mmCIF file of C-alpha atoms in Angstrom:
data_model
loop_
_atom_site.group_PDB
_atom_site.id
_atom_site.type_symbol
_atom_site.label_atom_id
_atom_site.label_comp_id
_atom_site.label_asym_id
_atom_site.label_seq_id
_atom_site.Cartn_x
_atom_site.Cartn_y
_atom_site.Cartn_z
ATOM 1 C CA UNK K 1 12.029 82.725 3.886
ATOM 2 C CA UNK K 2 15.318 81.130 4.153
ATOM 3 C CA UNK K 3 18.740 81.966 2.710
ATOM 4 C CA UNK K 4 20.295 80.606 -0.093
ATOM 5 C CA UNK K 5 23.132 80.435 1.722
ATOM 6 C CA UNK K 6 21.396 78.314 4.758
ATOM 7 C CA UNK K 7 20.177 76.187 2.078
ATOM 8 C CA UNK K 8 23.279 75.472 0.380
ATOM 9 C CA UNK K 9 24.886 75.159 3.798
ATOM 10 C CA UNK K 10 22.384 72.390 5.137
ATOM 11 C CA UNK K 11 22.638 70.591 2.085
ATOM 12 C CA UNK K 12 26.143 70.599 2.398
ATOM 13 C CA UNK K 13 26.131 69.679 6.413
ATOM 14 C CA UNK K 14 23.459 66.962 6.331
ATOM 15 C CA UNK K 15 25.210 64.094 5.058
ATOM 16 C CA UNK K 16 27.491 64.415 7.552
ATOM 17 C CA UNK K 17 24.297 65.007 10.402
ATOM 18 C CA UNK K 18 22.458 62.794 9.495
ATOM 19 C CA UNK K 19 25.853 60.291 9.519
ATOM 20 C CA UNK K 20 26.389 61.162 13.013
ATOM 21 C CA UNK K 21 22.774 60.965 13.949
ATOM 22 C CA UNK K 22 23.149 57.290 12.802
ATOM 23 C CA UNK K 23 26.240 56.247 14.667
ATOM 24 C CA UNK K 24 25.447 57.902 17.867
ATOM 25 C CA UNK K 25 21.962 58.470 17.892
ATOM 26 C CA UNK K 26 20.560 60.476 20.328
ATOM 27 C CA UNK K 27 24.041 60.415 22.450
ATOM 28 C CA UNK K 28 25.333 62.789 19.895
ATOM 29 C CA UNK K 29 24.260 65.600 21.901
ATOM 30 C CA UNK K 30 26.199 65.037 24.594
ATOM 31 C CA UNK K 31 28.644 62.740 24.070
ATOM 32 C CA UNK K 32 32.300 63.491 24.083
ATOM 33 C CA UNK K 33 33.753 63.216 20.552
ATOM 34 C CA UNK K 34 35.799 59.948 20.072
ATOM 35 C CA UNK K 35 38.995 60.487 18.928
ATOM 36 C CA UNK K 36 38.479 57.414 16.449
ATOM 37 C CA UNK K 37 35.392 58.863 15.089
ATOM 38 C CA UNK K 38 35.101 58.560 11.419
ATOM 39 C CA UNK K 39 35.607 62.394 10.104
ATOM 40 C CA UNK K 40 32.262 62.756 8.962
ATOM 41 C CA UNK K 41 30.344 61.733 12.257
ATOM 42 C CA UNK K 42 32.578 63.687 13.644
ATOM 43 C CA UNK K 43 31.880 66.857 12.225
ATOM 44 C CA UNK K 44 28.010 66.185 12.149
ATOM 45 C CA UNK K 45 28.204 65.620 16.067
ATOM 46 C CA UNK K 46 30.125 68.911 15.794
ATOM 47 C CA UNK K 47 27.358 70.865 13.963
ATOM 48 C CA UNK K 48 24.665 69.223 16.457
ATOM 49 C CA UNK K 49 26.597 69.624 19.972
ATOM 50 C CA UNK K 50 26.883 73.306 18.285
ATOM 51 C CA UNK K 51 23.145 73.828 17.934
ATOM 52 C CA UNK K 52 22.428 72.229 21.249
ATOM 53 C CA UNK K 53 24.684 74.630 22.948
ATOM 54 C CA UNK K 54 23.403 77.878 20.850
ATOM 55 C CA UNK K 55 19.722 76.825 21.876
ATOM 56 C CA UNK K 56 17.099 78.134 24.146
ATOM 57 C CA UNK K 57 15.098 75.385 26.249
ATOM 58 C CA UNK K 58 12.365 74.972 23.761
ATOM 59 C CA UNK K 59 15.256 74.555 20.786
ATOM 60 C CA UNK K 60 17.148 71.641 23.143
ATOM 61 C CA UNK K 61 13.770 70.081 23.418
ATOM 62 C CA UNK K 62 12.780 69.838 19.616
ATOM 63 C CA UNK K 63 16.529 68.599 18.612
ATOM 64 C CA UNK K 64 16.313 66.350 21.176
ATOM 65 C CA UNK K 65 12.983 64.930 19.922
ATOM 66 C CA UNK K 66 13.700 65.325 16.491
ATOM 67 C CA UNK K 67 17.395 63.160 16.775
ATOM 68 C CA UNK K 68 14.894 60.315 18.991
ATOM 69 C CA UNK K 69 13.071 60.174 16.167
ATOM 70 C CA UNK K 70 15.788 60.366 13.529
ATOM 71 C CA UNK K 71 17.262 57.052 15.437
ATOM 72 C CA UNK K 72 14.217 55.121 15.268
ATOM 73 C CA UNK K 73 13.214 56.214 11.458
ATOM 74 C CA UNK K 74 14.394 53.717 9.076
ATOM 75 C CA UNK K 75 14.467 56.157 6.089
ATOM 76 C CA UNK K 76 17.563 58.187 5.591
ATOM 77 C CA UNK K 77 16.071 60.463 3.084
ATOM 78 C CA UNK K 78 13.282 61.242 5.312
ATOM 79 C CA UNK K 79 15.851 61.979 8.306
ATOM 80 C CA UNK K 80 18.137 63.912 6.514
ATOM 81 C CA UNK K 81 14.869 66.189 5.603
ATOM 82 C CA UNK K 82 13.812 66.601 9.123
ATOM 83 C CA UNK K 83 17.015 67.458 10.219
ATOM 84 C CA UNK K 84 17.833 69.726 7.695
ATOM 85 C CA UNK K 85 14.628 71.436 8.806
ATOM 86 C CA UNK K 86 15.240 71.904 11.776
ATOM 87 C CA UNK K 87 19.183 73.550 11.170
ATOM 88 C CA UNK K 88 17.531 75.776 8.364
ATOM 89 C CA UNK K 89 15.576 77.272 11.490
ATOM 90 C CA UNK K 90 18.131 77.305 13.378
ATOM 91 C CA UNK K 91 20.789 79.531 11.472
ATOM 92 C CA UNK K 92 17.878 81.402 9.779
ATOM 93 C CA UNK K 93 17.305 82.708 13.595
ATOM 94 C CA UNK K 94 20.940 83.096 14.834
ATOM 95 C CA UNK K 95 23.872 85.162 12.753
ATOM 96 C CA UNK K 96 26.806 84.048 15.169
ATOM 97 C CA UNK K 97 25.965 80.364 15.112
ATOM 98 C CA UNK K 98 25.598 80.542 11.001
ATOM 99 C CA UNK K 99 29.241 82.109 11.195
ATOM 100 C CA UNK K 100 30.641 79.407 13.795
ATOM 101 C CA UNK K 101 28.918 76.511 11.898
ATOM 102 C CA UNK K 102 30.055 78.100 8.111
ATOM 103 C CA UNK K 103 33.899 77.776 9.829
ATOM 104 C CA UNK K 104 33.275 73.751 10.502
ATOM 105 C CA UNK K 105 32.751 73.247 6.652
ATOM 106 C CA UNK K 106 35.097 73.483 3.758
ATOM 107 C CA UNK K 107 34.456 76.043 1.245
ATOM 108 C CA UNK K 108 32.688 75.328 -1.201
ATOM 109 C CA UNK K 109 34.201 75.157 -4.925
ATOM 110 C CA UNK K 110 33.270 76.543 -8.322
ATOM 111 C CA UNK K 111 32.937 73.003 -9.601
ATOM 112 C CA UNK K 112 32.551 70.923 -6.099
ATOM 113 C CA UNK K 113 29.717 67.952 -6.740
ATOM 114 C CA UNK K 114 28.420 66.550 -4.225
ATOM 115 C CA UNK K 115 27.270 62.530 -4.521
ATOM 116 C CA UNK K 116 25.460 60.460 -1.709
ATOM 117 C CA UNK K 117 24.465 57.390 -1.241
ATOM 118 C CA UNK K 118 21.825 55.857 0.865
ATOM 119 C CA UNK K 119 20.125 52.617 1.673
ATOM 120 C CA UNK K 120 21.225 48.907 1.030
ATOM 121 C CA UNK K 121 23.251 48.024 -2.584
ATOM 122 C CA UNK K 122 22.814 51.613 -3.008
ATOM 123 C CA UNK K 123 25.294 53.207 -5.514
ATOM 124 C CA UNK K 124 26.594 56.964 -5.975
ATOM 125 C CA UNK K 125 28.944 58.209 -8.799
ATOM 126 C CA UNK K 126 28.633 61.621 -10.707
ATOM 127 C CA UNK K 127 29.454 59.594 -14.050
ATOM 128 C CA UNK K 128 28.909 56.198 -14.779
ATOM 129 C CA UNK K 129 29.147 53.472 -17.397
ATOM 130 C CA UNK K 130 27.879 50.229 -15.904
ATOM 131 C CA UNK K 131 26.351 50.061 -12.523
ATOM 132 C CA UNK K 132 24.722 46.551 -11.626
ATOM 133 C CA UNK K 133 23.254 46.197 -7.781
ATOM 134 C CA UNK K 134 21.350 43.195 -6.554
ATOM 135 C CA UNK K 135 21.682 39.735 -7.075
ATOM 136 C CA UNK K 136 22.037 37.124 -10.032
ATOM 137 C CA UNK K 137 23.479 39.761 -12.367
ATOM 138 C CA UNK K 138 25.818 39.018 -14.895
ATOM 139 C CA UNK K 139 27.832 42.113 -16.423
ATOM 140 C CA UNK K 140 27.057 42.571 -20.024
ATOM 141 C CA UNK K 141 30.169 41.244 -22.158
ATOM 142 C CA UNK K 142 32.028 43.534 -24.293
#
């Protein structure tokens, strides 16, 4: 069974994962972090490249396969699930690398929400009055 804690950490982490997954694809393994890298790739290449290094032969393999696929899928949601998968297994096997990855991320906050984003004309915002997405729309008068 895994943690609360690895749960609330991999729902924290994954935007920012799956966000490098998507810029780098399956580069972001081993390629050298660009100084211009927007922070969030950043720090998901950061979380990966730490994975990669903590893993045995078999773990390199699956991540490996798992970003591949991640690149070719055209569904975020679905990506950020499989990834998050696979880090739940990861720090649900390994204390040190839950510690090391725990120090990449900012504490979280009494409070702290959390809103993403994903796919074309898609909208986040934790309150709202009128959202309108798509085309021919008018706003409604006031």
């Amino acid at each position: 069974m895994v943690s609360a804690e690895i749960v609330q950490w991999v729902q924290q982490a994954g935007p920012a994962v799956t966000a490098a997954v998507g810029a780098y694809g399956a580069a972001v393994l081993t390629r050298a972090q660009d100084a211009a890298a927007d922070a969030t790739v950043g720090l998901g290449q950061r979380i990966l490249q730490a994975v990669w290094r903590r893993g045995d032969e078999e773990c390199r393999a699956e991540l490996e396969r798992v970003v591949d696929e991640a690149v070719d899928e055209q569904d975020d949601a679905y990506t950020t699930a499989v990834l998050s998968r696979l880090l739940k297994r990861a720090l649900q096997d390994d204390r040190e690398l839950r510690e090391e990855l725990t120090a990449l991320l900012p504490a979280p906050s009494a409070g702290t929400v959390t809103v993403t984003a994903s796919g074309e004309r898609s909208i986040a915002a934790q309150h709202i009055g009128t959202a309108i997405t798509g085309d021919g729309h008018t706003p409604p008068q006031q």
